[in-house]
Short mmCIF file of C-alpha atoms (C1' of nucleotides) in Angstrom, two decimals:
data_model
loop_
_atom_site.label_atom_id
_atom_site.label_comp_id
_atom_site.label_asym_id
_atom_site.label_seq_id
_atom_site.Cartn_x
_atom_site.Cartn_y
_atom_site.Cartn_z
CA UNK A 1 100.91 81.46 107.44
CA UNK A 2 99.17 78.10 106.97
CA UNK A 3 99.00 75.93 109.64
CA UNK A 4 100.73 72.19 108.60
CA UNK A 5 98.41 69.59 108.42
CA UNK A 6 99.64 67.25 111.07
CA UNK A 7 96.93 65.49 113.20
CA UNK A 8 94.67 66.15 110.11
CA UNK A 9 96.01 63.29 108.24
CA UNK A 10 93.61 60.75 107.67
CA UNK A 11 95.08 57.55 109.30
CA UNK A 12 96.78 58.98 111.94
CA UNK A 13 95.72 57.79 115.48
CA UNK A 14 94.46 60.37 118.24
CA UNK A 15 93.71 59.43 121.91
CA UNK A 16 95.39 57.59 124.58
CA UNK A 17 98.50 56.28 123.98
CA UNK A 18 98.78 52.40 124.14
CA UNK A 19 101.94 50.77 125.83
CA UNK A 20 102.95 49.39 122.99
CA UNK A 21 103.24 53.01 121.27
CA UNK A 22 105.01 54.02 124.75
CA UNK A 23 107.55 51.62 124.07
CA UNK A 24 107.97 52.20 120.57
CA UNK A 25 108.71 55.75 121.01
CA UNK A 26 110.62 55.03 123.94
CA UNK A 27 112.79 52.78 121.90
CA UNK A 28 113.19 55.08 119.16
CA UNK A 29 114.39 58.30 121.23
CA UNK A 30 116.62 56.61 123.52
CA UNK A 31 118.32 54.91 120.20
CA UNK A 32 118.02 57.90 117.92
CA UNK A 33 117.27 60.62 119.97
CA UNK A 34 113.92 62.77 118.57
CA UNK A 35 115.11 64.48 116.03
CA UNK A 36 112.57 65.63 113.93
CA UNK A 37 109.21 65.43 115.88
CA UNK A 38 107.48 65.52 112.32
CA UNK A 39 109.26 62.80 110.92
CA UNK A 40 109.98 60.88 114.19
CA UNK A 41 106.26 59.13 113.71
CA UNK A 42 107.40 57.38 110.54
CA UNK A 43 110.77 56.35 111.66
CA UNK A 44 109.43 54.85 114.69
CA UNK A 45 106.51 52.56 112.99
CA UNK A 46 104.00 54.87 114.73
CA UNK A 47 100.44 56.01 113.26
CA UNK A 48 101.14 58.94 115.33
CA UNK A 49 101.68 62.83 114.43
CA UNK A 50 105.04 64.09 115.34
CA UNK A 51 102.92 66.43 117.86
CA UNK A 52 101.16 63.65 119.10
CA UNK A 53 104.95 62.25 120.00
CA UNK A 54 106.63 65.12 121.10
CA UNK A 55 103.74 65.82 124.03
CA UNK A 56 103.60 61.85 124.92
CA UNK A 57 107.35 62.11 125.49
CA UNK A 58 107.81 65.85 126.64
CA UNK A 59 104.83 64.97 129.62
CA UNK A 60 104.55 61.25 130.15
CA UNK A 61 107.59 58.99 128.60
CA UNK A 62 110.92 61.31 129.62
CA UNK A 63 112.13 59.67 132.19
CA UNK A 64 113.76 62.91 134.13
CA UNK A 65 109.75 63.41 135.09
CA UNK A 66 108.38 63.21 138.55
CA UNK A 67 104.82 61.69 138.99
CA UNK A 68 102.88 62.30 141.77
CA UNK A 69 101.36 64.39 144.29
CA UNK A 70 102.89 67.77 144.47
CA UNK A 71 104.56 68.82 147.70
CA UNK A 72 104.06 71.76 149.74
CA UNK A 73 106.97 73.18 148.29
CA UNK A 74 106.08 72.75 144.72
CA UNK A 75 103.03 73.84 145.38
CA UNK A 76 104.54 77.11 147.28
CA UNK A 77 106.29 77.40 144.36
CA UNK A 78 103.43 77.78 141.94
CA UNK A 79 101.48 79.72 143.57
CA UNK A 80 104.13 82.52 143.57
CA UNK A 81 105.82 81.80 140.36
CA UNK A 82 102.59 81.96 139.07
CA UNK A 83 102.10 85.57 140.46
CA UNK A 84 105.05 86.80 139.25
CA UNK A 85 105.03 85.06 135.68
CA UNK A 86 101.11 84.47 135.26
CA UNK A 87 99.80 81.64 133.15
CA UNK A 88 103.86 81.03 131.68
CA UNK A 89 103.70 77.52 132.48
CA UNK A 90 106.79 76.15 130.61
CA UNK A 91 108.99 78.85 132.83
CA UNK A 92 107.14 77.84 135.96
CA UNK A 93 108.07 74.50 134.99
CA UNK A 94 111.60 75.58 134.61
CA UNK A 95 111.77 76.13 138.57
CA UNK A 96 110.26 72.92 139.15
CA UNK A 97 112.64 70.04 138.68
CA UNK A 98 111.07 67.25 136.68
CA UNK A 99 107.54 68.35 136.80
CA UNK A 100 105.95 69.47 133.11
CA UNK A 101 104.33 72.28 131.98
CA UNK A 102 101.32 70.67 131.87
CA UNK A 103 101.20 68.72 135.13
CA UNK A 104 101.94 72.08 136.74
CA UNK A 105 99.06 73.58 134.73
CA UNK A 106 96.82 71.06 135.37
CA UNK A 107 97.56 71.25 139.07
CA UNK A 108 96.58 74.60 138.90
CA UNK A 109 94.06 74.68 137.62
CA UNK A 110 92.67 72.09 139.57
CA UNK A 111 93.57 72.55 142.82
CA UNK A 112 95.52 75.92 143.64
CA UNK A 113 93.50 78.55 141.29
CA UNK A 114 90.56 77.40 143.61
CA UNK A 115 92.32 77.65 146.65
CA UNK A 116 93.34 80.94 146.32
CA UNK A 117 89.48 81.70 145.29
CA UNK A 118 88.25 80.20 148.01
CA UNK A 119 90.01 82.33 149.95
CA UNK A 120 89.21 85.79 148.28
CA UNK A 121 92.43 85.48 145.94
CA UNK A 122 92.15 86.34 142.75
CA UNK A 123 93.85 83.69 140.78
CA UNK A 124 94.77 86.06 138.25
CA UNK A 125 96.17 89.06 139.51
CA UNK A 126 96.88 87.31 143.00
CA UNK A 127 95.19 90.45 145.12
CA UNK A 128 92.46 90.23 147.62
CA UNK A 129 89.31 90.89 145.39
CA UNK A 130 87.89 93.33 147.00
CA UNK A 131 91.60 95.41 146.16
CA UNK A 132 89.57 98.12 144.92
CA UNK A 133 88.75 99.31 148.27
CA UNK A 134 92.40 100.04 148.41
CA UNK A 135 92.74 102.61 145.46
CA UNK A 136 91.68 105.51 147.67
CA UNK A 137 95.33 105.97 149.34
CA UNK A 138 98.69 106.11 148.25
CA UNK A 139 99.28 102.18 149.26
CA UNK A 140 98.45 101.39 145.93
CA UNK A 141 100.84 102.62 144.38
CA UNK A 142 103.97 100.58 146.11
CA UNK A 143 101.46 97.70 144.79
CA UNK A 144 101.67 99.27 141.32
CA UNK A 145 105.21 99.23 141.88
CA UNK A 146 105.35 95.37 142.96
CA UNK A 147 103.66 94.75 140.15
CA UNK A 148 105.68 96.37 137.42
CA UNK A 149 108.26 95.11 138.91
CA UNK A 150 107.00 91.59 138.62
CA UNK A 151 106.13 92.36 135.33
CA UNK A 152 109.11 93.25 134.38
CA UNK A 153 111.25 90.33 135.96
CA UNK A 154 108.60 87.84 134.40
CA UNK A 155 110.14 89.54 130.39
CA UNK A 156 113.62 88.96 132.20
CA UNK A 157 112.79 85.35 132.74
CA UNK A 158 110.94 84.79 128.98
CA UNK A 159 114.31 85.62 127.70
CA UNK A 160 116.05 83.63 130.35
CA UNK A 161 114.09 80.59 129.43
CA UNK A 162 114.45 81.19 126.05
CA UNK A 163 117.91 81.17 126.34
CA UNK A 164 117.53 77.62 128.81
CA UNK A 165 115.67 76.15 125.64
CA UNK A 166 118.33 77.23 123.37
CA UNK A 167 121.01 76.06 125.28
CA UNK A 168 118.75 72.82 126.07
CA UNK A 169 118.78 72.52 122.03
CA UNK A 170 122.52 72.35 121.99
CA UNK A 171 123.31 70.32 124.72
CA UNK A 172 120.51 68.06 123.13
CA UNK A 173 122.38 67.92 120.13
CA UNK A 174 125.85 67.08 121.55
CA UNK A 175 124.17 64.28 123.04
CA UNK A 176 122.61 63.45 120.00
CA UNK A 177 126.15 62.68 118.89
CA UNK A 178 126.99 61.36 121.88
CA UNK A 179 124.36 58.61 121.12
CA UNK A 180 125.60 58.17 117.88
CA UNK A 181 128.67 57.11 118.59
CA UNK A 182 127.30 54.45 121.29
CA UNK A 183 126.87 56.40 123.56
CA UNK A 184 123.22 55.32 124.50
CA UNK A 185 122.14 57.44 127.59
CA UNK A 186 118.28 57.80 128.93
CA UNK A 187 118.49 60.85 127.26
CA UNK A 188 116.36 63.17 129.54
CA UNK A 189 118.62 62.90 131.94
CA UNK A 190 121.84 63.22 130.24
CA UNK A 191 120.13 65.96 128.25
CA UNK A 192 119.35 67.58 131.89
CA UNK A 193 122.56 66.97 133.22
CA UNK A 194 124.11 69.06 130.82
CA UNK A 195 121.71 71.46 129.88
CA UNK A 196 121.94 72.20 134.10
CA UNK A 197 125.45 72.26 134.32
CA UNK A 198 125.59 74.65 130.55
CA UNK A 199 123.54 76.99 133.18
CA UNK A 200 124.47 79.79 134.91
CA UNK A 201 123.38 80.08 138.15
CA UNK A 202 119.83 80.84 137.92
CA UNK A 203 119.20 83.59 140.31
CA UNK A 204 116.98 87.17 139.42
CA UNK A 205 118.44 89.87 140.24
CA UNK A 206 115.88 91.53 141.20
CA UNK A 207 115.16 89.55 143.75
CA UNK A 208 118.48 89.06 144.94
CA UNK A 209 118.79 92.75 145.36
CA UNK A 210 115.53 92.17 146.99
CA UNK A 211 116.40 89.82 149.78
CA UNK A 212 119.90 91.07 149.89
CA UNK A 213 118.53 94.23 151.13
CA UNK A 214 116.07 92.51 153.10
CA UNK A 215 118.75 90.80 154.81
CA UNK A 216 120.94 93.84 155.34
CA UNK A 217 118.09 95.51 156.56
CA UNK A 218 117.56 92.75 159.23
CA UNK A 219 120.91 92.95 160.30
CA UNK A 220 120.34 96.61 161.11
CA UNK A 221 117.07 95.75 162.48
CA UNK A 222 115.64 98.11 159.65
CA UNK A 223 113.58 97.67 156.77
CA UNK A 224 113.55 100.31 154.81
CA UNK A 225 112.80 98.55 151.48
CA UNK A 226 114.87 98.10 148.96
CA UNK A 227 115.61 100.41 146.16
CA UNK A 228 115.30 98.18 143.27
CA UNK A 229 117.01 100.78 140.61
CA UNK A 230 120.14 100.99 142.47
CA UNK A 231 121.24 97.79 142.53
CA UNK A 232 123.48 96.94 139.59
CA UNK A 233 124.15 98.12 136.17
CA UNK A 234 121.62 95.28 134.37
CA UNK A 235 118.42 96.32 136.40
CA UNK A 236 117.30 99.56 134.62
CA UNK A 237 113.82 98.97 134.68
CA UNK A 238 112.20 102.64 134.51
CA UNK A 239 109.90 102.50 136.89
CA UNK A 240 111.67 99.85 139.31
CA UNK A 241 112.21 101.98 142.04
CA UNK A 242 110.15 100.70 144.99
CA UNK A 243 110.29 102.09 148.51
CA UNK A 244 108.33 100.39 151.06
CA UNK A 245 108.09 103.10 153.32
CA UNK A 246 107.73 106.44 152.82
CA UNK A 247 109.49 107.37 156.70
CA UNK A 248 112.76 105.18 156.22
CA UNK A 249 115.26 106.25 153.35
CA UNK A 250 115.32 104.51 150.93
CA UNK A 251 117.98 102.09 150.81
CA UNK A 252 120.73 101.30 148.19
CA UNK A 253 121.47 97.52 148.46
CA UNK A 254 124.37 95.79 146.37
CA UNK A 255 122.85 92.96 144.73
CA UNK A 256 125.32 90.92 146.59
CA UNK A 257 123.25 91.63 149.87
CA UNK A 258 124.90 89.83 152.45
CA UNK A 259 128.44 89.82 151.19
CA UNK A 260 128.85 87.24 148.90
CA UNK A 261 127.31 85.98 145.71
CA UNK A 262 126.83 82.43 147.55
CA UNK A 263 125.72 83.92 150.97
CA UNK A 264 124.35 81.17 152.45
CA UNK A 265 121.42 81.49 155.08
CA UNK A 266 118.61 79.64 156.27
CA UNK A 267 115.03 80.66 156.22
CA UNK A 268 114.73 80.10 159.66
CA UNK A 269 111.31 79.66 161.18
CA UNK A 270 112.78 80.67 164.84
CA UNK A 271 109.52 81.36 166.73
CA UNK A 272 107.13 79.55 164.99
CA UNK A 273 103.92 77.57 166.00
CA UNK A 274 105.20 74.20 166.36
CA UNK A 275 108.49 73.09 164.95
CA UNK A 276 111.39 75.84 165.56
CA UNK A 277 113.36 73.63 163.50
CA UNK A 278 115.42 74.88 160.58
CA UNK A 279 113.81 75.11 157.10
CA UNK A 280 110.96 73.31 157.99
CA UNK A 281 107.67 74.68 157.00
CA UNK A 282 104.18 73.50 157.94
CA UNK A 283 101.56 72.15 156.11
CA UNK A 284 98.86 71.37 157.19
CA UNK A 285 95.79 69.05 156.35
CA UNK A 286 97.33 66.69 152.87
CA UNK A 287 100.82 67.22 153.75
CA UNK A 288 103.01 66.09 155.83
CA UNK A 289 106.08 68.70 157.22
CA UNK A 290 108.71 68.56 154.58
CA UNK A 291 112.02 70.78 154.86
CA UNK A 292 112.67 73.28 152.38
CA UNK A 293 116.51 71.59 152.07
CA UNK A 294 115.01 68.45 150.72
CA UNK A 295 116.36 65.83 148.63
CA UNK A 296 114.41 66.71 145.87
CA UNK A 297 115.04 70.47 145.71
CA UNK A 298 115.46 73.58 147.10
CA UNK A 299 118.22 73.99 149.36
CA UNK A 300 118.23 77.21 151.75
CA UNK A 301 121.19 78.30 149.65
CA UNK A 302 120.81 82.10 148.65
CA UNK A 303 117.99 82.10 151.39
CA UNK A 304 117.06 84.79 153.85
CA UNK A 305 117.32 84.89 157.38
CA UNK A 306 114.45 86.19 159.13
CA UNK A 307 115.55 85.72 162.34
CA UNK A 308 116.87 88.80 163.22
CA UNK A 309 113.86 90.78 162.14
CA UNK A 310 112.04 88.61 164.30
CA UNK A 311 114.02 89.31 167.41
CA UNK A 312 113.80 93.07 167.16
CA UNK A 313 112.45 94.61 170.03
CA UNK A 314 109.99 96.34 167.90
CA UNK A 315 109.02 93.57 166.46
CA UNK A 316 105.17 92.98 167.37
CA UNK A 317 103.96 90.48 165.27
CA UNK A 318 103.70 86.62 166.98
CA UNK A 319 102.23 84.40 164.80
CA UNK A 320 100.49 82.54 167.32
CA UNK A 321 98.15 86.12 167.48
CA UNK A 322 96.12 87.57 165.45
CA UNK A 323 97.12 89.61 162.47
CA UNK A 324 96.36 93.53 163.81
CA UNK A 325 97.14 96.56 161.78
CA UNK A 326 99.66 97.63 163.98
CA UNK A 327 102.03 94.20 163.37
CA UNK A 328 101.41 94.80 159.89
CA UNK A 329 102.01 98.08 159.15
CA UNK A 330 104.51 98.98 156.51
CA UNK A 331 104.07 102.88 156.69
CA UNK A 332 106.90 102.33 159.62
CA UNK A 333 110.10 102.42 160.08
CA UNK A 334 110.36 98.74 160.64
CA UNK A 335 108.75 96.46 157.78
CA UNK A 336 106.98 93.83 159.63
CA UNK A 337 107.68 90.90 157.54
CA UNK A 338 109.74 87.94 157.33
CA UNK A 339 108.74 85.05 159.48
CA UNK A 340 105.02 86.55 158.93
CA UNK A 341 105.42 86.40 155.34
CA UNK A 342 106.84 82.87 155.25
CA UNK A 343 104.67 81.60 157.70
CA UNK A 344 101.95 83.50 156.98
CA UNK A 345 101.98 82.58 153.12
CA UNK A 346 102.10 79.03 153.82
CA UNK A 347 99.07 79.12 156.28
CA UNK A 348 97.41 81.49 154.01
CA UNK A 349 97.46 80.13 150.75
CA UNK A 350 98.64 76.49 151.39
CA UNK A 351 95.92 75.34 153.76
CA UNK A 352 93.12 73.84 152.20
CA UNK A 353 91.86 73.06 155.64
CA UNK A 354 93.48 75.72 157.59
CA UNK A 355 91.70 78.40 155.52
CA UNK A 356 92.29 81.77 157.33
CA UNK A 357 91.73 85.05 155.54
CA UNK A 358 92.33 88.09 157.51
CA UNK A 359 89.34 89.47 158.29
CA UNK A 360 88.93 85.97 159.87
CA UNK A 361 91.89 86.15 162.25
CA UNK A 362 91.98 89.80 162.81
CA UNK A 363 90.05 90.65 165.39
CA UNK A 364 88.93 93.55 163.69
CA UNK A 365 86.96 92.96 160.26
CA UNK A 366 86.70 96.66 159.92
CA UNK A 367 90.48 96.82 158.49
CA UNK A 368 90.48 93.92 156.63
CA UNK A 369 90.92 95.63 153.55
CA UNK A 370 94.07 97.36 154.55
CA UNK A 371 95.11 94.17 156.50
CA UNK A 372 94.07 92.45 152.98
CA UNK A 373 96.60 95.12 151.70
CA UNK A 374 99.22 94.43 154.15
CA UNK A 375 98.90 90.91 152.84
CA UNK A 376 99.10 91.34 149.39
CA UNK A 377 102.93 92.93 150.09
CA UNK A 378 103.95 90.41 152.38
CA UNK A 379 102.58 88.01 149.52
CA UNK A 380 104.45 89.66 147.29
CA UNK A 381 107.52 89.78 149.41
CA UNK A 382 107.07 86.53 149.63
CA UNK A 383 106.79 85.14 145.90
CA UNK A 384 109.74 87.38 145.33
CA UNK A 385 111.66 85.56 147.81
CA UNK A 386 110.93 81.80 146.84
CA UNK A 387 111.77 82.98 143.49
CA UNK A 388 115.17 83.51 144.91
CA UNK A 389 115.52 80.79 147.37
CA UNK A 390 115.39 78.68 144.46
CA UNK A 391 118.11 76.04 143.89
CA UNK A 392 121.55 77.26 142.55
CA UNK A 393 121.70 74.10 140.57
CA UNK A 394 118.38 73.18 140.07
CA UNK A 395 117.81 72.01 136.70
CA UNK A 396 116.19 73.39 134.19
CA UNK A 397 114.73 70.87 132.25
"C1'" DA B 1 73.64 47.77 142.65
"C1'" DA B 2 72.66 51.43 139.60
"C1'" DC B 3 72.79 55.90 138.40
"C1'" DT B 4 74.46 60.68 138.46
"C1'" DC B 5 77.70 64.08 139.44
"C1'" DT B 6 82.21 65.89 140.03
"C1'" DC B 7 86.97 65.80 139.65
"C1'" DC B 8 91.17 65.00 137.40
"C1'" DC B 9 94.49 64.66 133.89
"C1'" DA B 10 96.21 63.05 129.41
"C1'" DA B 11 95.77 64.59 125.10
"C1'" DC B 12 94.24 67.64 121.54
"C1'" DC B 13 93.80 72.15 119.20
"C1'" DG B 14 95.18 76.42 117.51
"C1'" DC B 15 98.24 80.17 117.68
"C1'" DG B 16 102.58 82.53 117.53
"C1'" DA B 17 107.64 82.62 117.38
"C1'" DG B 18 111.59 81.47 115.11
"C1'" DC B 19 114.11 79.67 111.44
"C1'" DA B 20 115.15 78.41 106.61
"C1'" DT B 21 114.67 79.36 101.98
"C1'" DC C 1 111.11 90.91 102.62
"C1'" DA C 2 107.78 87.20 101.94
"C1'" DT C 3 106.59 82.67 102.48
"C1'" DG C 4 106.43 78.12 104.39
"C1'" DC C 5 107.59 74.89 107.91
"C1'" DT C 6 108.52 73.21 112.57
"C1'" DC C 7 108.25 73.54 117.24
"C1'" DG C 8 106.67 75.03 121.69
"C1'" DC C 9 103.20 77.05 124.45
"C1'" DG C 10 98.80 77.80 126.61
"C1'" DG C 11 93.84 76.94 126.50
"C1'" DT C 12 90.52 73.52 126.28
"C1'" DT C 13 88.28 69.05 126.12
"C1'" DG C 14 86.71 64.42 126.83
"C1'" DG C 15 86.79 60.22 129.06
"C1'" DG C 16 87.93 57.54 133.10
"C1'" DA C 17 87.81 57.26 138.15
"C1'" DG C 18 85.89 58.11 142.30
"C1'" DA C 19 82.32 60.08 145.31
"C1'" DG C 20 77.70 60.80 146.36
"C1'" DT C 21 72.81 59.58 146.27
#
DNA sequence: AACTCTCCCAACCGCGAGCAT
DNA sequence: CATGCTCGCGGTTGGGAGAGT
């Protein structure tokens, strides 16, 4: 299939974009709407190719797009989209209101994919790099498990945000004739509006069965993992089945998890270093404390409460302390995580200054390769449940 | 002040998917 | 089914800005 010509026409201007082409091809979308990117250059008096047009508009001119420095949250949320989806930057961008594709890429690749290496990460496959250590026991295979299942979620959301774009299409075309019959709205956001309210509630599954039995196992003050292949008719991934721990039976969660399909509960931070306040999360060093209940985004709806885990008697791990095998331990009957795994997450991977790996804080560098282990599921635990925590309504686009 | 280096990000390039014919 | 076209995505680049010497 031969590739169109496009920026290959002589005449046609390449480089930065001048304000005066801005506000030409702002002038021409909010009248007309895009249309054809391909013909859109003429139309508008631009010496422009339609790609040239579409990427201006789709990462600097819409006006539904948020500038700036990224917040802890964002930034939280890349990192663990980004292990569950990899380099899919247009549906990362999907769970981040009114950033692009590209800023988030760019972001990344700037600033977080060092960060994690810096801290023994691998950007790519988001393990500890020296994971190989790990392959001699049995632990590797809940990983293997993790990451099929991530693997398999991340084809679930391809077709989800295939079916956002499609529906993104449509709505863009009812405005279209909404514009053409006066109608003259800044179209990104009308566009948004509706494409966001055209949207089901944007929650996985999978990780709703995941938290829900995360919560229901708090509330029993067991974790015995969740047993991904039970939970609803939709989720028939073949090798989805994931136990946590080989002592506790495995458990059979509704996807509902706590009751209802709108449960609402806080990530509470109860016991934290610092702030005990609700939803707030540190960061350290850039960033100032932001709550995860925001303005912007990302409301604790469809959250998880740790709190009860983190009551349990049994519970040993304090995240003032150091990080020791034993608080860690998943081969239990209790899964360890929750307030470790939020907390933990945040200090691990969203500190630039606050840069603790394990085998620093342990006291014990000996097991920092399981501890790295321990991490990598509680890391995992944890991108799964941001995915989740995200906003019922947050829009797409 | 001048130069070099590094970082950052807007923009480009090429590929693949999807659709129309 | 084959072909051609358009669009969107992800990787990469190049130039400007800022930091360092």
């Amino acid at each position: 299939m031969g590739r169109s010509p496009c920026c290959d026409k002589v005449g046609l201007k390449k480089g930065p974009w001048t304000p005066e082409e801005d506000q030409k091809l702002l002038a021409y979308i909010e009248e007309h709407g895009h249309g054809s990117w391909r013909a859109l250059p003429a139309k508008a008096g631009l010496q422009r190719c339609g790609k040239s047009c579409r990427l201006r508009w789709s990462n600097y001119l819409r006006p539904d797009i948020k500038r700036g420095k990224f917040s802890l949250q964002e930034e939280q949320t890349i990192i663990q989209l980004h292990a569950l989806l990899g380099n899919r930057w247009s549906a990362i961008a999907t769970h981040l209101p009114k950033r692009t594709d590209n800023e988030i890429k760019n972001y990344w690749n700037t600033h977080l994919k060092k960060r994690l290496a810096k801290m023994g990460i691998d950007p790519v496959t988001h393990k500890p790099k020296n994971d190989a250590l790990l392959s001699s026991d049995g632990q590797t295979k809940d990983a293997a498990n993790l990451s099929h299942m991530a693997q398999w979620e991340s084809a679930r959301l391809e077709a989800e945000a295939r079916l956002v774009r499609e529906s993104k299409l449509r709505s863009h075309s009812f405005q279209h004739q909404i514009s053409s019959t006066g109608y003259v709205s800044s179209s990104g956001s009308a566009s948004t509006s509706a494409s966001a309210s055209a949207q089901p509630q944007r929650s996985l599954d999978v990780l709703k069965a995941w938290n829900g039995g995360w919560s229901k196992s708090s509330e029993g003050n067991t974790v015995g993992g969740p047993n991904i292949a039970g939970i609803g008719g939709d989720l028939e991934s073949p090798t989805s089945s994931l136990t946590f721990s080989e002592n506790a039976p495995p458990q059979i969660i509704n996807s509902s998890g706590t009751g209802g399909q709108n449960s609402i509960s806080l990530i509470e931070l109860v016991g934290t270093s610092g702030s005990s306040e609700t939803g707030i999360i540190k960061e350290e060093g850039e960033h100032d404390w932001k709550t995860l209940g925001n303005s912007d985004h990302h409301m604790p709806e469809n959250s998880v409460s740790f709190t009860s885990s983190l009551h349990h008697p049994d519970m040993s791990i304090s995240m003032e302390g150091p990080w020791t095998p034993e608080s860690l331990k998943l081969n239990s009957s209790h899964l360890h995580i929750g307030n470790v795994m939020e907390e933990g997450f945040t200090n691990l991977l969203l500190s630039d200054t606050g840069v603790r790996t394990l085998s620093e804080s342990g006291k014990d560098s000996d097991n920092s390769g399981s501890d790295y282990y321990e991490d990598n599921k509680n890391y995992w635990n944890s991108i799964l449940n941001l995915v989740n925590s995200s906003p019922a309504d947050s829009p797409i686009f």
